[in-house]
Short mmCIF file of C-alpha atoms in Angstrom, two decimals:
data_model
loop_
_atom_site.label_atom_id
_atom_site.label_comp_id
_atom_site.label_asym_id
_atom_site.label_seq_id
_atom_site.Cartn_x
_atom_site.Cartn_y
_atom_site.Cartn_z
CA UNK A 1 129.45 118.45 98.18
CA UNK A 2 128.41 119.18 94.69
CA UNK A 3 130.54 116.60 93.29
CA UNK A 4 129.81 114.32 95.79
CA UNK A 5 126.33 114.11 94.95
CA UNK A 6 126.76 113.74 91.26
CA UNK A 7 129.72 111.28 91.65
CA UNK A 8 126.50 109.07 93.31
CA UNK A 9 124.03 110.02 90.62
CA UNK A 10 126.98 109.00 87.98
CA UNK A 11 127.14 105.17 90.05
CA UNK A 12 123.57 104.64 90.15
CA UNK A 13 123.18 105.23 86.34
CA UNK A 14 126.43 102.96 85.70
CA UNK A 15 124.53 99.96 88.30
CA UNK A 16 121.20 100.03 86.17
CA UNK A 17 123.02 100.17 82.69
CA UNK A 18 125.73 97.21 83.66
CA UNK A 19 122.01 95.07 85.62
CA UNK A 20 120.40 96.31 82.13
CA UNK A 21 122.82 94.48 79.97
CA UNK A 22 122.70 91.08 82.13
CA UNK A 23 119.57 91.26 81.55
CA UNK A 24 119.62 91.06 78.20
CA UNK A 25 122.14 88.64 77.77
CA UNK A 26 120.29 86.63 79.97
CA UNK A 27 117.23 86.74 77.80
CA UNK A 28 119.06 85.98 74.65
CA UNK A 29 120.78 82.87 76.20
CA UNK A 30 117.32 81.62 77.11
CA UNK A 31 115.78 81.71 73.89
CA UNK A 32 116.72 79.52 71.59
CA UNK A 33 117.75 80.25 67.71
CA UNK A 34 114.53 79.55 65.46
CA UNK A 35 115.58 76.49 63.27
CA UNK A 36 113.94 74.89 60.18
CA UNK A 37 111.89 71.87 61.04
CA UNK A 38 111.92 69.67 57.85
CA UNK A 39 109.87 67.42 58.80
CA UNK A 40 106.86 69.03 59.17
CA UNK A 41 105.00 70.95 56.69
CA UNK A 42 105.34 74.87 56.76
CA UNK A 43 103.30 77.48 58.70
CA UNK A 44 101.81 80.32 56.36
CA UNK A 45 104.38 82.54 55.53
CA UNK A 46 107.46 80.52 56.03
CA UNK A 47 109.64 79.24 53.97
CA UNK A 48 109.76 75.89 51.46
CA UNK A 49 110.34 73.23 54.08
CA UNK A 50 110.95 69.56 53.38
CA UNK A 51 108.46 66.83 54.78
CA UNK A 52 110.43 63.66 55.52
CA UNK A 53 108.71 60.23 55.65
CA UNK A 54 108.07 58.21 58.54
CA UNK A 55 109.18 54.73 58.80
CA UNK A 56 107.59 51.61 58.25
CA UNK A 57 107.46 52.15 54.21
CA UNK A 58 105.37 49.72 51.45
CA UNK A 59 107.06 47.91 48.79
CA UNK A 60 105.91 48.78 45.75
CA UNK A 61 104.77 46.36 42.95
CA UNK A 62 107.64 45.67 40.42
CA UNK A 63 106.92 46.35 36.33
CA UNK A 64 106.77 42.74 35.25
CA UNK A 65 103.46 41.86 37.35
CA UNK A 66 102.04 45.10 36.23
CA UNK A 67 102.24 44.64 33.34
CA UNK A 68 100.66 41.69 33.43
CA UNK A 69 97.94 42.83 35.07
CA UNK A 70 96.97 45.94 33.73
CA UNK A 71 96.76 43.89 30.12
CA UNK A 72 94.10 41.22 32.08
CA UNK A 73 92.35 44.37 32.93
CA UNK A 74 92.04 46.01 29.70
CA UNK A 75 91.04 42.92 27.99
CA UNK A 76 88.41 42.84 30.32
CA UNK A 77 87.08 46.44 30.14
CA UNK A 78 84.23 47.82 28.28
CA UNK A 79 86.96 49.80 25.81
CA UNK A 80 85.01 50.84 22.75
CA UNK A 81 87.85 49.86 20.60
CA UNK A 82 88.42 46.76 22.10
CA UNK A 83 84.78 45.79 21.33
CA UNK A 84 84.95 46.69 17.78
CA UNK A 85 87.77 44.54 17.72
CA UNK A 86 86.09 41.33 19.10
CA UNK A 87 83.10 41.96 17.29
CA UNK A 88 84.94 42.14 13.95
CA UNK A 89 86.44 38.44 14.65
CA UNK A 90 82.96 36.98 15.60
CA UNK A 91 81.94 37.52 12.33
CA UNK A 92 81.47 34.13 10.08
CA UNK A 93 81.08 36.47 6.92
CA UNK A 94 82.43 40.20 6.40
CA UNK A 95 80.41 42.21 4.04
CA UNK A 96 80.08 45.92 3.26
CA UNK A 97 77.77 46.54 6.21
CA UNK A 98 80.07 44.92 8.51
CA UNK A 99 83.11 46.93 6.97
CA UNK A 100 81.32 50.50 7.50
CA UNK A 101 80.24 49.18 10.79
CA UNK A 102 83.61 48.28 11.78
CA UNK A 103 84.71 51.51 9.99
CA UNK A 104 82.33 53.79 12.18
CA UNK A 105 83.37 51.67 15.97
CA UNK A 106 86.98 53.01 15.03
CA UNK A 107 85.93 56.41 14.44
CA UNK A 108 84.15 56.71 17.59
CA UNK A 109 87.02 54.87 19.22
CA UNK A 110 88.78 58.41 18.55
CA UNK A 111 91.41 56.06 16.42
CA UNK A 112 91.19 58.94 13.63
CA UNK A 113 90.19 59.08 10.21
CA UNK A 114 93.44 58.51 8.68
CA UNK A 115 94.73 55.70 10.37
CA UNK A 116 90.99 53.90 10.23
CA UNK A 117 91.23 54.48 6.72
CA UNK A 118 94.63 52.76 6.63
CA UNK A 119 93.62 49.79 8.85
CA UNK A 120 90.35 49.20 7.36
CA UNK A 121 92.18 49.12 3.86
CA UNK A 122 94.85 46.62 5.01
CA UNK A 123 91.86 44.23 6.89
CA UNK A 124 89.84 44.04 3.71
CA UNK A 125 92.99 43.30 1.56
CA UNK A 126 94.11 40.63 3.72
CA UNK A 127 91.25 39.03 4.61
CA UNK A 128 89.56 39.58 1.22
CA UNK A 129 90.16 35.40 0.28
CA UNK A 130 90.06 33.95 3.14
CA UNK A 131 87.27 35.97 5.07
CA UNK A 132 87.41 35.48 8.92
CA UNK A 133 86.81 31.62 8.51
CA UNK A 134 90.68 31.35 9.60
CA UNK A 135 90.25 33.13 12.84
CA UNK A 136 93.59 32.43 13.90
CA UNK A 137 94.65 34.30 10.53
CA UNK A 138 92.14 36.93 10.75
CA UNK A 139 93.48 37.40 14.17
CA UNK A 140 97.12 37.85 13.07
CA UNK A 141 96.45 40.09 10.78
CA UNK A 142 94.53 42.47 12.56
CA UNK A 143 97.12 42.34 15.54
CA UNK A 144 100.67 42.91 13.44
CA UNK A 145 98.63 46.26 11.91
CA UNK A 146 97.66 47.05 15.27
CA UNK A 147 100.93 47.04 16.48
CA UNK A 148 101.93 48.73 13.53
CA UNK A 149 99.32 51.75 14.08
CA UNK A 150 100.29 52.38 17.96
CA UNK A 151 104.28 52.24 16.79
CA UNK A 152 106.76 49.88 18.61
CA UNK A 153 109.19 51.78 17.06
CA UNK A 154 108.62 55.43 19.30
CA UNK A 155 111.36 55.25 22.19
CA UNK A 156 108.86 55.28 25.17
CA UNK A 157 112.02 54.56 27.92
CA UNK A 158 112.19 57.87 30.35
CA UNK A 159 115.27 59.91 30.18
CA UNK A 160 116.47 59.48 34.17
CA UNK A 161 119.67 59.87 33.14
CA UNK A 162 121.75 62.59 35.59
CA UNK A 163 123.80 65.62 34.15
CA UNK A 164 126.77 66.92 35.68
CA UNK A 165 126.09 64.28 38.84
CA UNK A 166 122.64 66.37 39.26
CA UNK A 167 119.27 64.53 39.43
CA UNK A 168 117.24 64.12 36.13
CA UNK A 169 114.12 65.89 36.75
CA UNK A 170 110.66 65.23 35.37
CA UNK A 171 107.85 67.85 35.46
CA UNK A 172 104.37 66.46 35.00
CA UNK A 173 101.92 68.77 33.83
CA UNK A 174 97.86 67.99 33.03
CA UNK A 175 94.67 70.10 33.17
CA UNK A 176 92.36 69.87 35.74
CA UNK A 177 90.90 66.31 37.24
CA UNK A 178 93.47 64.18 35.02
CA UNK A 179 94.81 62.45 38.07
CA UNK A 180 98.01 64.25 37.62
CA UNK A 181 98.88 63.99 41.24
CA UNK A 182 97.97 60.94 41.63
CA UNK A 183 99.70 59.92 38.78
CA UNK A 184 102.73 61.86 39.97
CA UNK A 185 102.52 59.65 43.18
CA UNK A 186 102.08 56.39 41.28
CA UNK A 187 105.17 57.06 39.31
CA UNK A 188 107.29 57.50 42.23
CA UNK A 189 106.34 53.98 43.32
CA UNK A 190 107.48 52.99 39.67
CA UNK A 191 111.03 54.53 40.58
CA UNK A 192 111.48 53.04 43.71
CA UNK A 193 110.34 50.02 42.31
CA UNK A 194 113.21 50.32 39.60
CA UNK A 195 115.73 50.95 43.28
CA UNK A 196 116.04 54.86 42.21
CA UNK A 197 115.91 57.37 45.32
CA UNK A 198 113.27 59.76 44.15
CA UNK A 199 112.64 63.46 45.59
CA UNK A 200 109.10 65.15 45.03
CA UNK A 201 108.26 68.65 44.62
CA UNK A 202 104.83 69.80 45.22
CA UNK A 203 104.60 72.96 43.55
CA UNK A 204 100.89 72.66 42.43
CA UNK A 205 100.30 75.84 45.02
CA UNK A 206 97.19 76.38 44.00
CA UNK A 207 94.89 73.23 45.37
CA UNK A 208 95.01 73.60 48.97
CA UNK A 209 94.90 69.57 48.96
CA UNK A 210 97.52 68.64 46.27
CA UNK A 211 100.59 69.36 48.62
CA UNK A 212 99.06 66.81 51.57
CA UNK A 213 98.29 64.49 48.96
CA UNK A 214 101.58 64.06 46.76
CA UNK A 215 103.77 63.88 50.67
CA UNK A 216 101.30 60.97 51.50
CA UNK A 217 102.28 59.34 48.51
CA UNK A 218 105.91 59.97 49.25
CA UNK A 219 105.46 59.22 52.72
CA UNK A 220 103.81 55.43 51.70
CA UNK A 221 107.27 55.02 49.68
CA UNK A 222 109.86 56.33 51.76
CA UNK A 223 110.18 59.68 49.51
CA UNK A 224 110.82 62.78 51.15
CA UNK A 225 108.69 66.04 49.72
CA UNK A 226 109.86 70.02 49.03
CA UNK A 227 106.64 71.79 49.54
CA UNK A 228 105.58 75.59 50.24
CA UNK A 229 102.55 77.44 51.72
CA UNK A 230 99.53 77.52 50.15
CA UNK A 231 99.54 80.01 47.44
CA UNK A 232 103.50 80.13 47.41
CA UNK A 233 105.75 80.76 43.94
CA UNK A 234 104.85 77.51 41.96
CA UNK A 235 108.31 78.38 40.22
CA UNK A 236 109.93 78.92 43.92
CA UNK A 237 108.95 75.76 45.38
CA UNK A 238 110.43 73.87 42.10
CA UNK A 239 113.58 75.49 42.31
CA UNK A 240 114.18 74.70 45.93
CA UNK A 241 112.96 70.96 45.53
CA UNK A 242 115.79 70.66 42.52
CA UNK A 243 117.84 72.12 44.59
CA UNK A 244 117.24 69.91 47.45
CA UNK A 245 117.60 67.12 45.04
CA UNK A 246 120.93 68.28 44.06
CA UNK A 247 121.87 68.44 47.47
CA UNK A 248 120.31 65.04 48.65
CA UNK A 249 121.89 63.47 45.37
CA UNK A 250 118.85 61.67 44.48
CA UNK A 251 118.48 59.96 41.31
CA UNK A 252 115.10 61.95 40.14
CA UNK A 253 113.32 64.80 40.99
CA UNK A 254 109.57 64.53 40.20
CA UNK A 255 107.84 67.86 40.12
CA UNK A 256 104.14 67.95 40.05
CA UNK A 257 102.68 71.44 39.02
CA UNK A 258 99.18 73.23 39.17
CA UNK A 259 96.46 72.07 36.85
CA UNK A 260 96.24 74.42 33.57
CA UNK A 261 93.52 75.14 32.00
CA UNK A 262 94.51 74.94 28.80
CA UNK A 263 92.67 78.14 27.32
CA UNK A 264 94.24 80.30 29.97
CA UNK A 265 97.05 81.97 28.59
CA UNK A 266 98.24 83.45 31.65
CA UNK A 267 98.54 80.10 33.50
CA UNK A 268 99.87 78.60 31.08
CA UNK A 269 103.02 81.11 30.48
CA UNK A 270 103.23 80.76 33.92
CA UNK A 271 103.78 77.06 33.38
CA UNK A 272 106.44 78.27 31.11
CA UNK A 273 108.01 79.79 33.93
CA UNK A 274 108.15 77.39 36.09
CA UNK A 275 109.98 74.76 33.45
CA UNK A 276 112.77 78.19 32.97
CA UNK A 277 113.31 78.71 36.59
CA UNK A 278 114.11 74.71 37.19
CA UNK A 279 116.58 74.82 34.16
CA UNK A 280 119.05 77.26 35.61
CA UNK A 281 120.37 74.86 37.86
CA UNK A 282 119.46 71.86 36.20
CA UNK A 283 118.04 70.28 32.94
CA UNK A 284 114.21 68.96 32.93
CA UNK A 285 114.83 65.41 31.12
CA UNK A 286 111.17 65.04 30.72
CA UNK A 287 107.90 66.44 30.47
CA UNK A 288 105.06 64.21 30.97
CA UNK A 289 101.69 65.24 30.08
CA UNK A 290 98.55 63.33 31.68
CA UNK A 291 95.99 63.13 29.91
CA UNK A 292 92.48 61.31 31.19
CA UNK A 293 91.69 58.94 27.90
CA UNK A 294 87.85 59.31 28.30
CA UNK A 295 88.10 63.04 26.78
CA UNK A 296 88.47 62.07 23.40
CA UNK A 297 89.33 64.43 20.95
CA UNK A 298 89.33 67.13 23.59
CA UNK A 299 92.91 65.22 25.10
CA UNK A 300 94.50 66.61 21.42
CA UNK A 301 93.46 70.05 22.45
CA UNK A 302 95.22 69.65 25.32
CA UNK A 303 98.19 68.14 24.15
CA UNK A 304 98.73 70.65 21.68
CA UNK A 305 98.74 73.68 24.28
CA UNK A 306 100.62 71.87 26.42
CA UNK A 307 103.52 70.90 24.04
CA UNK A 308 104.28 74.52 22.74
CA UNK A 309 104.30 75.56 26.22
CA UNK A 310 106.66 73.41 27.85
CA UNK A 311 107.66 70.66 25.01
CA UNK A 312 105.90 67.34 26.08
CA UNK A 313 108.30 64.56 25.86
CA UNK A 314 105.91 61.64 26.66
CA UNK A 315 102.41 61.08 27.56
CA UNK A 316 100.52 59.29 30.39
CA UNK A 317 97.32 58.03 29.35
CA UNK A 318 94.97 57.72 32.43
CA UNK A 319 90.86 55.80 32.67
CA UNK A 320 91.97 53.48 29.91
CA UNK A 321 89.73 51.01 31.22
CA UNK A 322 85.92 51.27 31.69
CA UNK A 323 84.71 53.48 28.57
CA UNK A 324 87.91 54.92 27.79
CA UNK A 325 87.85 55.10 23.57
CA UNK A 326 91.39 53.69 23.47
CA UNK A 327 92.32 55.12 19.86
CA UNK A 328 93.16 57.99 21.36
CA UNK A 329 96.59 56.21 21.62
CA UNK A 330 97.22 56.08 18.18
CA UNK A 331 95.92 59.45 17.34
CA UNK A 332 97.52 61.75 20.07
CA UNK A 333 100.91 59.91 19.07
CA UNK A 334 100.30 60.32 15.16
CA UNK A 335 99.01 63.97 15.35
CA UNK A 336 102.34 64.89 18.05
CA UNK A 337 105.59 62.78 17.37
CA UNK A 338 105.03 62.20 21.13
CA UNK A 339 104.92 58.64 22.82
CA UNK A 340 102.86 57.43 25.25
CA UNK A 341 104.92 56.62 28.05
CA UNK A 342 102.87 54.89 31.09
CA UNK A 343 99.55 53.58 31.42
CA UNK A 344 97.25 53.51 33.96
CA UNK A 345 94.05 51.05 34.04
CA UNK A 346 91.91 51.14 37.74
CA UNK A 347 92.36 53.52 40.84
CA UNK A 348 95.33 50.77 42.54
CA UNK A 349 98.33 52.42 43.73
CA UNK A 350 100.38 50.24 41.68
CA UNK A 351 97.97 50.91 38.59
CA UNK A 352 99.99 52.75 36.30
CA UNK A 353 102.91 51.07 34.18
CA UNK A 354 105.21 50.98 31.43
CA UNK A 355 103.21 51.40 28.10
CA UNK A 356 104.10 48.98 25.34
CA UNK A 357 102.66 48.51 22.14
CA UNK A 358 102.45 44.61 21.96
CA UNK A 359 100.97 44.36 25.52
CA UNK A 360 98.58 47.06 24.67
CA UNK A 361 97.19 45.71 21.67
CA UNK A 362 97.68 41.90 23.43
CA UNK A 363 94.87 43.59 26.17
CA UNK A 364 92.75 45.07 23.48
CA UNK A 365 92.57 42.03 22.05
CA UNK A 366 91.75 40.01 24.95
CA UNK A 367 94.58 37.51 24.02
#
């Protein structure tokens, strides 16, 4: 009777554990594996995700009509140097006032004292017969040592080119309120405008907007976007976006990082860091520093900082119109054996471009 009773105990134990386990299984089959959703940005602590752009995507403007257009708008801005410039050509007679008044508008065009010195020199030499009574002469003159100042001979083309079949990738790096995103945005309409597929990276963490704001600018374009939660690894999220990139194939991987103040040692080692990271899976081509033209002398600081800490290979000059002192060009590229690289005149999403020295000095001119 005894075992009887436990041989029925024994079944009822073996019925729950085998209803138990169908249970479960039945549970597990109903819920669904948790899978990545790329296209949509990330919840707070998940991981880097990848925001992919909607259709229906704008053309940007190609570099020709840019060009073109950000030279009409220089000649017609209110550039301090640009004035000194016209001023010096109205002139029917140029005497030693006008000469230490000319001398002065360059100096406070942030042109520096050496190379005012030189052009100033060259001016008085060359016009010292003729005066400005030949405009057309005068005019010449003053534009070949123009030319000459801002260097047509600095190699200003971007280094896109891939390594190993892996994307070039370009970092661009700026202080605080420089536009850098925006910039960042605006150059990968320049890309696709030159038919390159272009990833971005948003690993400026730190801004709770600048993530939103550089995949709208991919999103206008057709550009996907590696970004992370707010706060995330800056250095994280530009590792997986190269590594995405790699992946994808694309042609360039545009990385847009946290603004540094440039007095900040930790944030800027941390730069650094990021720059390191990227590089063990693939090279950083180029470095682009923005830098907003209406700070003057306080845009060398910057660029000083800025090159130690991650080697600058080219500049973006931003605000060139309006009072932008436009010397700075010369001087930033004289005092760092870096060239400027783009340009960007007016708030347009096609308003950044190519720099070159003959259209530059063409605009300051108002030729």
């Amino acid at each position: 009777m005894d075992n009887f009773f436990w041989l029925i105990i024994g079944g009822v134990i073996l019925c729950l554990l085998i209803a138990s386990g169908i249970i479960w299984t039945s549970n597990r089959r109903a819920v669904p594996k948790a899978e990545p959703t790329p296209e949509v940005a990330p919840e707070r602590g998940s991981d880097v995700a990848v925001v992919e752009p909607e259709e229906g995507v704008e053309v940007p403007e190609a570099a020709g009509s840019r060009l073109a257009r950000l030279r009409r708008r220089l000649a017609g801005s209110n550039n301090a140097l640009a004035r000194g410039l016209a001023d010096l050509l109205s002139r029917d007679r140029l005497d030693e006032d006008t000469w230490d008044e000319f001398e002065a508008t360059l100096i406070s065009s942030d042109l520096g004292v050496g190379p005012t010195t030189e052009l100033v020199s060259t001016l008085r030499r060359e016009l010292a017969i003729d005066g400005v009574n030949d405009s057309g002469h005068a005019a010449t003159v003053l534009r070949r040592e123009l030319v000459k100042l801002v260097d047509p001979t600095m190699d200003r083309s971007l280094n896109l080119q891939k390594t190993d079949g892996k994307p070039a990738v370009v970092m661009v790096v700026g202080v605080n309120g420089t536009g850098k995103t925006t910039t960042c945005g605006k150059l990968a309409r320049v890309l696709v405008a030159e038919n390159k597929t272009v990833l971005l990276g948003a690993a400026d963490t730190f801004r709770a907007a600048a993530a939103e704001q550089l995949s709208t600018w991919g999103e206008r374009v057709g550009i996907a976007t590696v970004r992370g939660e707010e706060g995330a690894d800056p250095a994280s999220v530009a590792y997986k976006a190269v590594e995405q990139g790699i992946a994808d194939g694309v042609d360039v991987v545009l990385i847009d990082t946290a603004g540094r103040l440039h007095t900040k040692t930790g944030l800027m080692d941390q730069l650094g860091k990021v720059k390191r990271v990227i590089e063990k899976i693939a090279p950083v081509t180029e470095v682009l520093l923005v830098l907003d033209a209406t700070t003057g002398q306080n845009g060398l600081v910057q660029a000083r900082i800025f090159r130690d800490v991650v080697d600058v290979s080219g500049l973006v000059l931003t605000k060139l119109d309006g009072s932008a002192k436009g010397g700075i060009v010369v001087q930033v590229q004289r005092e760092l054996g870096v060239p400027v690289k783009l340009i960007g005149l007016g708030e347009g999403v096609d308003d950044l471009a190519p720099f070159e020295a003959d259209g530059f000095v063409t605009g300051l001119m108002g030729d």
